[in-house]
């Protein structure tokens, strides 16, 4: 197993609407607080904070292949746009950010390659989970049947209510099978994004997928939830560290 984890909002130094383990810049927190929180995360997982690579997320389907040349330490403001990262560089830690969206971590124990993806509904509909896996296959020779996948806390079907454009986008990508993860509710629809992302991985050959049962909107005292806080929030993270091949 490689070092990895999904954070909560607890255990950091931030205050106010970002209290306490806010990991992202740009929502009103100070750089000093965020850097301290990232160092606390690095000590807990653990990983070398100078070998951290992060995302600059825009709800895209862009997957970046990164190496040690991409290390920027604790400042992620200069990273190129992407919503997923893959690497086979030993010691490199990958970090994506969420606050209702779905965090996905991938590990290939044969090649040592790892991946991390942020999947909002747009990223889910664009199959960013499958595209992250495919980047590992194409770049590192990963065999999907060897991959271990972990899907972390997100907004569950109990709270993720949408208009008809979201199920339509999902059905355009995954076909009618995705209807099993969509529950009509009056004129709205409730969607199980964890299950849809698990479907995206399994249909590409991943056999081992673990899913968190936690809903961020059900527990806003434990997790950052964009909906529950009406946007007044910090960001949690999903991190995985490359350990190298066997």
mmCIF file of C-alpha atoms in Angstrom:
data_model
loop_
_atom_site.group_PDB
_atom_site.id
_atom_site.type_symbol
_atom_site.label_atom_id
_atom_site.label_comp_id
_atom_site.label_asym_id
_atom_site.label_seq_id
_atom_site.Cartn_x
_atom_site.Cartn_y
_atom_site.Cartn_z
ATOM 1 C CA UNK A 1 0.000 0.000 0.000
ATOM 2 C CA UNK A 2 1.129 3.557 -0.697
ATOM 3 C CA UNK A 3 0.572 6.549 1.611
ATOM 4 C CA UNK A 4 -2.762 8.170 0.797
ATOM 5 C CA UNK A 5 -5.778 9.749 2.440
ATOM 6 C CA UNK A 6 -8.904 11.888 2.297
ATOM 7 C CA UNK A 7 -8.945 14.821 4.684
ATOM 8 C CA UNK A 8 -11.738 16.322 6.765
ATOM 9 C CA UNK A 9 -12.049 19.983 7.729
ATOM 10 C CA UNK A 10 -10.612 19.215 11.197
ATOM 11 C CA UNK A 11 -7.118 19.520 12.623
ATOM 12 C CA UNK A 12 -5.756 22.725 11.104
ATOM 13 C CA UNK A 13 -5.021 26.322 12.068
ATOM 14 C CA UNK A 14 -7.399 28.316 9.843
ATOM 15 C CA UNK A 15 -10.188 30.402 11.344
ATOM 16 C CA UNK A 16 -13.552 31.870 10.413
ATOM 17 C CA UNK A 17 -15.341 30.326 7.439
ATOM 18 C CA UNK A 18 -12.160 28.324 6.662
ATOM 19 C CA UNK A 19 -11.871 26.753 10.119
ATOM 20 C CA UNK A 20 -9.750 24.663 10.461
ATOM 21 C CA UNK A 21 -7.893 22.379 7.969
ATOM 22 C CA UNK A 22 -8.412 24.433 4.826
ATOM 23 C CA UNK A 23 -5.951 23.264 2.155
ATOM 24 C CA UNK A 24 -6.633 25.684 -0.719
ATOM 25 C CA UNK A 25 -5.713 29.256 -1.471
ATOM 26 C CA UNK A 26 -8.148 31.723 -2.992
ATOM 27 C CA UNK A 27 -11.134 31.598 -0.629
ATOM 28 C CA UNK A 28 -10.023 34.262 1.824
ATOM 29 C CA UNK A 29 -7.612 32.297 3.988
ATOM 30 C CA UNK A 30 -4.058 33.493 4.537
ATOM 31 C CA UNK A 31 -1.137 31.891 2.709
ATOM 32 C CA UNK A 32 0.526 31.228 6.065
ATOM 33 C CA UNK A 33 -2.480 29.273 7.353
ATOM 34 C CA UNK A 34 -2.798 27.179 4.199
ATOM 35 C CA UNK A 35 0.909 26.374 4.119
ATOM 36 C CA UNK A 36 0.793 25.351 7.790
ATOM 37 C CA UNK A 37 -2.210 23.113 7.076
ATOM 38 C CA UNK A 38 -0.422 21.504 4.124
ATOM 39 C CA UNK A 39 2.596 20.809 6.317
ATOM 40 C CA UNK A 40 0.323 19.224 8.921
ATOM 41 C CA UNK A 41 -1.116 17.006 6.172
ATOM 42 C CA UNK A 42 2.385 16.131 4.961
ATOM 43 C CA UNK A 43 3.324 15.021 8.459
ATOM 44 C CA UNK A 44 0.214 12.894 8.863
ATOM 45 C CA UNK A 45 0.293 10.941 5.565
ATOM 46 C CA UNK A 46 3.398 11.326 5.366
ATOM 47 C CA UNK A 47 5.106 12.927 2.352
ATOM 48 C CA UNK A 48 7.812 15.465 1.600
ATOM 49 C CA UNK A 49 6.035 18.834 1.145
ATOM 50 C CA UNK A 50 8.733 19.882 -1.319
ATOM 51 C CA UNK A 51 7.675 16.993 -3.590
ATOM 52 C CA UNK A 52 4.011 17.961 -3.704
ATOM 53 C CA UNK A 53 2.142 18.536 -6.979
ATOM 54 C CA UNK A 54 -1.346 20.081 -6.906
ATOM 55 C CA UNK A 55 -4.129 20.909 -9.327
ATOM 56 C CA UNK A 56 -5.590 24.187 -10.576
ATOM 57 C CA UNK A 57 -9.121 22.914 -11.022
ATOM 58 C CA UNK A 58 -11.693 24.203 -13.518
ATOM 59 C CA UNK A 59 -14.105 21.240 -13.752
ATOM 60 C CA UNK A 60 -12.280 20.088 -16.877
ATOM 61 C CA UNK A 61 -11.307 16.613 -18.075
ATOM 62 C CA UNK A 62 -7.612 17.548 -18.308
ATOM 63 C CA UNK A 63 -5.185 14.965 -16.890
ATOM 64 C CA UNK A 64 -1.541 15.992 -16.370
ATOM 65 C CA UNK A 65 1.348 13.544 -16.313
ATOM 66 C CA UNK A 66 3.847 14.914 -13.779
ATOM 67 C CA UNK A 67 7.397 14.184 -12.627
ATOM 68 C CA UNK A 68 9.874 15.650 -10.186
ATOM 69 C CA UNK A 69 10.286 18.595 -12.561
ATOM 70 C CA UNK A 70 6.750 19.649 -11.601
ATOM 71 C CA UNK A 71 7.425 19.994 -7.873
ATOM 72 C CA UNK A 72 6.413 23.464 -6.663
ATOM 73 C CA UNK A 73 6.332 22.828 -2.936
ATOM 74 C CA UNK A 74 3.410 24.367 -1.081
ATOM 75 C CA UNK A 75 2.468 27.051 -3.617
ATOM 76 C CA UNK A 76 0.002 25.840 -6.264
ATOM 77 C CA UNK A 77 -0.985 29.175 -7.766
ATOM 78 C CA UNK A 78 1.301 28.695 -10.771
ATOM 79 C CA UNK A 79 0.177 25.200 -11.746
ATOM 80 C CA UNK A 80 -1.384 24.699 -15.206
ATOM 81 C CA UNK A 81 -5.114 24.028 -15.395
ATOM 82 C CA UNK A 82 -6.084 20.419 -14.790
ATOM 83 C CA UNK A 83 -8.448 18.326 -12.690
ATOM 84 C CA UNK A 84 -6.376 15.146 -12.465
ATOM 85 C CA UNK A 85 -2.742 14.153 -12.012
ATOM 86 C CA UNK A 86 -0.780 10.938 -12.631
ATOM 87 C CA UNK A 87 2.825 10.063 -11.877
ATOM 88 C CA UNK A 88 5.276 7.206 -11.520
ATOM 89 C CA UNK A 89 7.959 9.410 -9.932
ATOM 90 C CA UNK A 90 8.877 7.919 -6.524
ATOM 91 C CA UNK A 91 8.195 10.302 -3.661
ATOM 92 C CA UNK A 92 5.951 12.631 -5.635
ATOM 93 C CA UNK A 93 2.699 13.396 -3.816
ATOM 94 C CA UNK A 94 -0.451 14.290 -5.756
ATOM 95 C CA UNK A 95 -3.176 16.451 -4.197
ATOM 96 C CA UNK A 96 -6.652 17.364 -5.486
ATOM 97 C CA UNK A 97 -9.241 19.532 -3.735
ATOM 98 C CA UNK A 98 -12.954 19.001 -3.061
ATOM 99 C CA UNK A 99 -15.896 20.432 -1.140
ATOM 100 C CA UNK A 100 -18.792 18.241 -2.420
ATOM 101 C CA UNK A 101 -17.183 16.996 -5.649
ATOM 102 C CA UNK A 102 -15.847 13.453 -5.866
ATOM 103 C CA UNK A 103 -12.173 12.712 -5.059
ATOM 104 C CA UNK A 104 -10.695 9.628 -6.753
ATOM 105 C CA UNK A 105 -7.334 7.998 -5.970
ATOM 106 C CA UNK A 106 -5.723 5.281 -8.110
ATOM 107 C CA UNK A 107 -2.731 3.014 -7.414
ATOM 108 C CA UNK A 108 -1.059 0.450 -9.637
ATOM 109 C CA UNK A 109 0.956 -1.844 -7.336
ATOM 110 C CA UNK A 110 2.830 -3.375 -10.285
ATOM 111 C CA UNK A 111 4.306 -0.222 -11.844
ATOM 112 C CA UNK A 112 3.992 2.011 -8.779
ATOM 113 C CA UNK A 113 2.038 4.599 -10.770
ATOM 114 C CA UNK A 114 -0.598 6.642 -8.949
ATOM 115 C CA UNK A 115 -3.351 9.043 -9.942
ATOM 116 C CA UNK A 116 -5.643 11.570 -8.299
ATOM 117 C CA UNK A 117 -8.757 13.139 -9.826
ATOM 118 C CA UNK A 118 -11.339 15.769 -8.899
ATOM 119 C CA UNK A 119 -14.728 14.911 -10.393
ATOM 120 C CA UNK A 120 -17.575 17.372 -10.149
ATOM 121 C CA UNK A 121 -20.640 16.474 -12.158
ATOM 122 C CA UNK A 122 -19.069 17.989 -15.262
ATOM 123 C CA UNK A 123 -15.869 16.015 -14.772
ATOM 124 C CA UNK A 124 -17.873 12.891 -14.048
ATOM 125 C CA UNK A 125 -19.880 13.362 -17.233
ATOM 126 C CA UNK A 126 -16.613 13.913 -19.121
ATOM 127 C CA UNK A 127 -15.323 10.574 -17.724
ATOM 128 C CA UNK A 128 -12.351 12.106 -15.941
ATOM 129 C CA UNK A 129 -12.079 8.949 -13.807
ATOM 130 C CA UNK A 130 -11.692 6.798 -16.919
ATOM 131 C CA UNK A 131 -9.365 9.304 -18.562
ATOM 132 C CA UNK A 132 -7.112 9.364 -15.496
ATOM 133 C CA UNK A 133 -6.886 5.585 -15.612
ATOM 134 C CA UNK A 134 -6.241 5.693 -19.354
ATOM 135 C CA UNK A 135 -3.368 8.154 -18.827
ATOM 136 C CA UNK A 136 -1.769 5.618 -16.472
ATOM 137 C CA UNK A 137 -2.284 2.842 -19.025
ATOM 138 C CA UNK A 138 -0.857 4.888 -21.885
ATOM 139 C CA UNK A 139 2.070 6.448 -20.003
ATOM 140 C CA UNK A 140 3.164 3.788 -17.525
ATOM 141 C CA UNK A 141 1.843 0.518 -18.942
ATOM 142 C CA UNK A 142 -0.695 0.103 -16.155
ATOM 143 C CA UNK A 143 -3.060 -2.849 -16.467
ATOM 144 C CA UNK A 144 -6.530 -1.814 -15.224
ATOM 145 C CA UNK A 145 -7.119 -5.143 -13.486
ATOM 146 C CA UNK A 146 -4.157 -4.400 -11.194
ATOM 147 C CA UNK A 147 -5.385 -0.973 -10.101
ATOM 148 C CA UNK A 148 -6.729 -0.245 -6.633
ATOM 149 C CA UNK A 149 -9.185 2.654 -6.622
ATOM 150 C CA UNK A 150 -10.554 4.644 -3.696
ATOM 151 C CA UNK A 151 -13.463 7.081 -4.015
ATOM 152 C CA UNK A 152 -13.690 9.511 -1.118
ATOM 153 C CA UNK A 153 -16.345 11.594 0.624
ATOM 154 C CA UNK A 154 -18.578 13.702 -1.630
ATOM 155 C CA UNK A 155 -22.122 15.011 -1.742
ATOM 156 C CA UNK A 156 -24.311 11.923 -1.706
ATOM 157 C CA UNK A 157 -27.476 11.050 -3.571
ATOM 158 C CA UNK A 158 -29.316 12.206 -0.446
ATOM 159 C CA UNK A 159 -28.316 15.835 -1.168
ATOM 160 C CA UNK A 160 -27.146 16.103 -4.776
ATOM 161 C CA UNK A 161 -30.326 17.374 -6.437
ATOM 162 C CA UNK A 162 -30.045 18.662 -10.022
ATOM 163 C CA UNK A 163 -31.995 19.708 -13.090
ATOM 164 C CA UNK A 164 -32.371 17.437 -16.100
ATOM 165 C CA UNK A 165 -29.187 18.592 -17.828
ATOM 166 C CA UNK A 166 -27.003 16.579 -15.437
ATOM 167 C CA UNK A 167 -28.598 13.143 -15.959
ATOM 168 C CA UNK A 168 -28.741 13.883 -19.675
ATOM 169 C CA UNK A 169 -24.989 14.568 -19.751
ATOM 170 C CA UNK A 170 -24.274 11.407 -17.770
ATOM 171 C CA UNK A 171 -26.466 9.272 -20.021
ATOM 172 C CA UNK A 172 -24.754 10.689 -23.105
ATOM 173 C CA UNK A 173 -21.442 9.426 -21.739
ATOM 174 C CA UNK A 174 -22.323 6.172 -20.015
ATOM 175 C CA UNK A 175 -25.538 5.101 -21.708
ATOM 176 C CA UNK A 176 -28.773 3.860 -20.131
ATOM 177 C CA UNK A 177 -26.967 1.854 -17.424
ATOM 178 C CA UNK A 178 -26.351 5.105 -15.542
ATOM 179 C CA UNK A 179 -30.079 5.495 -14.888
ATOM 180 C CA UNK A 180 -29.645 3.026 -12.029
ATOM 181 C CA UNK A 181 -27.759 5.748 -10.148
ATOM 182 C CA UNK A 182 -30.275 8.539 -10.837
ATOM 183 C CA UNK A 183 -33.421 8.989 -8.744
ATOM 184 C CA UNK A 184 -36.211 11.235 -10.090
ATOM 185 C CA UNK A 185 -37.642 13.553 -7.441
ATOM 186 C CA UNK A 186 -40.499 15.644 -8.795
ATOM 187 C CA UNK A 187 -39.030 17.856 -11.504
ATOM 188 C CA UNK A 188 -35.524 17.320 -10.121
ATOM 189 C CA UNK A 189 -33.080 14.403 -10.067
ATOM 190 C CA UNK A 190 -30.851 13.039 -7.304
ATOM 191 C CA UNK A 191 -27.600 11.424 -8.447
ATOM 192 C CA UNK A 192 -25.085 9.046 -6.862
ATOM 193 C CA UNK A 193 -21.824 10.459 -8.211
ATOM 194 C CA UNK A 194 -19.684 7.962 -6.289
ATOM 195 C CA UNK A 195 -21.440 5.093 -8.038
ATOM 196 C CA UNK A 196 -21.181 6.731 -11.465
ATOM 197 C CA UNK A 197 -17.435 7.234 -11.054
ATOM 198 C CA UNK A 198 -17.059 3.646 -9.860
ATOM 199 C CA UNK A 199 -18.949 2.589 -12.997
ATOM 200 C CA UNK A 200 -16.555 4.660 -15.116
ATOM 201 C CA UNK A 201 -13.591 2.765 -13.663
ATOM 202 C CA UNK A 202 -15.144 -0.696 -13.753
ATOM 203 C CA UNK A 203 -16.160 -0.403 -17.378
ATOM 204 C CA UNK A 204 -12.486 0.219 -18.194
ATOM 205 C CA UNK A 205 -11.438 -2.928 -16.367
ATOM 206 C CA UNK A 206 -10.769 -1.850 -12.763
ATOM 207 C CA UNK A 207 -11.752 -4.698 -10.434
ATOM 208 C CA UNK A 208 -10.986 -3.187 -7.032
ATOM 209 C CA UNK A 209 -12.965 -0.043 -6.152
ATOM 210 C CA UNK A 210 -13.580 1.113 -2.586
ATOM 211 C CA UNK A 211 -16.180 3.840 -1.903
ATOM 212 C CA UNK A 212 -16.550 6.042 1.153
ATOM 213 C CA UNK A 213 -20.025 6.078 2.653
ATOM 214 C CA UNK A 214 -19.678 9.679 3.858
ATOM 215 C CA UNK A 215 -21.744 12.545 2.441
ATOM 216 C CA UNK A 216 -20.144 15.976 2.803
ATOM 217 C CA UNK A 217 -23.501 17.762 2.924
ATOM 218 C CA UNK A 218 -24.762 15.465 5.680
ATOM 219 C CA UNK A 219 -21.793 16.305 7.899
ATOM 220 C CA UNK A 220 -20.707 19.934 7.292
ATOM 221 C CA UNK A 221 -19.158 19.992 10.765
ATOM 222 C CA UNK A 222 -16.727 17.283 9.599
ATOM 223 C CA UNK A 223 -16.330 18.012 5.883
ATOM 224 C CA UNK A 224 -16.295 21.097 3.698
ATOM 225 C CA UNK A 225 -19.568 21.252 1.745
ATOM 226 C CA UNK A 226 -20.134 23.984 -0.820
ATOM 227 C CA UNK A 227 -23.893 23.489 -0.779
ATOM 228 C CA UNK A 228 -24.294 23.238 2.967
ATOM 229 C CA UNK A 229 -22.281 26.427 3.565
ATOM 230 C CA UNK A 230 -23.607 28.351 0.521
ATOM 231 C CA UNK A 231 -20.044 28.715 -0.708
ATOM 232 C CA UNK A 232 -18.598 30.068 2.550
ATOM 233 C CA UNK A 233 -16.039 27.332 3.078
ATOM 234 C CA UNK A 234 -12.535 25.970 2.702
ATOM 235 C CA UNK A 235 -11.383 22.911 0.757
ATOM 236 C CA UNK A 236 -10.404 19.435 1.822
ATOM 237 C CA UNK A 237 -8.023 17.238 -0.087
ATOM 238 C CA UNK A 238 -7.288 13.788 -1.429
ATOM 239 C CA UNK A 239 -3.602 12.894 -1.531
ATOM 240 C CA UNK A 240 -1.606 9.903 -2.746
ATOM 241 C CA UNK A 241 2.166 9.399 -2.752
ATOM 242 C CA UNK A 242 4.037 7.455 -5.418
ATOM 243 C CA UNK A 243 6.154 4.722 -3.896
ATOM 244 C CA UNK A 244 7.776 3.383 -7.061
ATOM 245 C CA UNK A 245 7.354 0.012 -8.807
ATOM 246 C CA UNK A 246 7.699 -3.428 -7.268
#
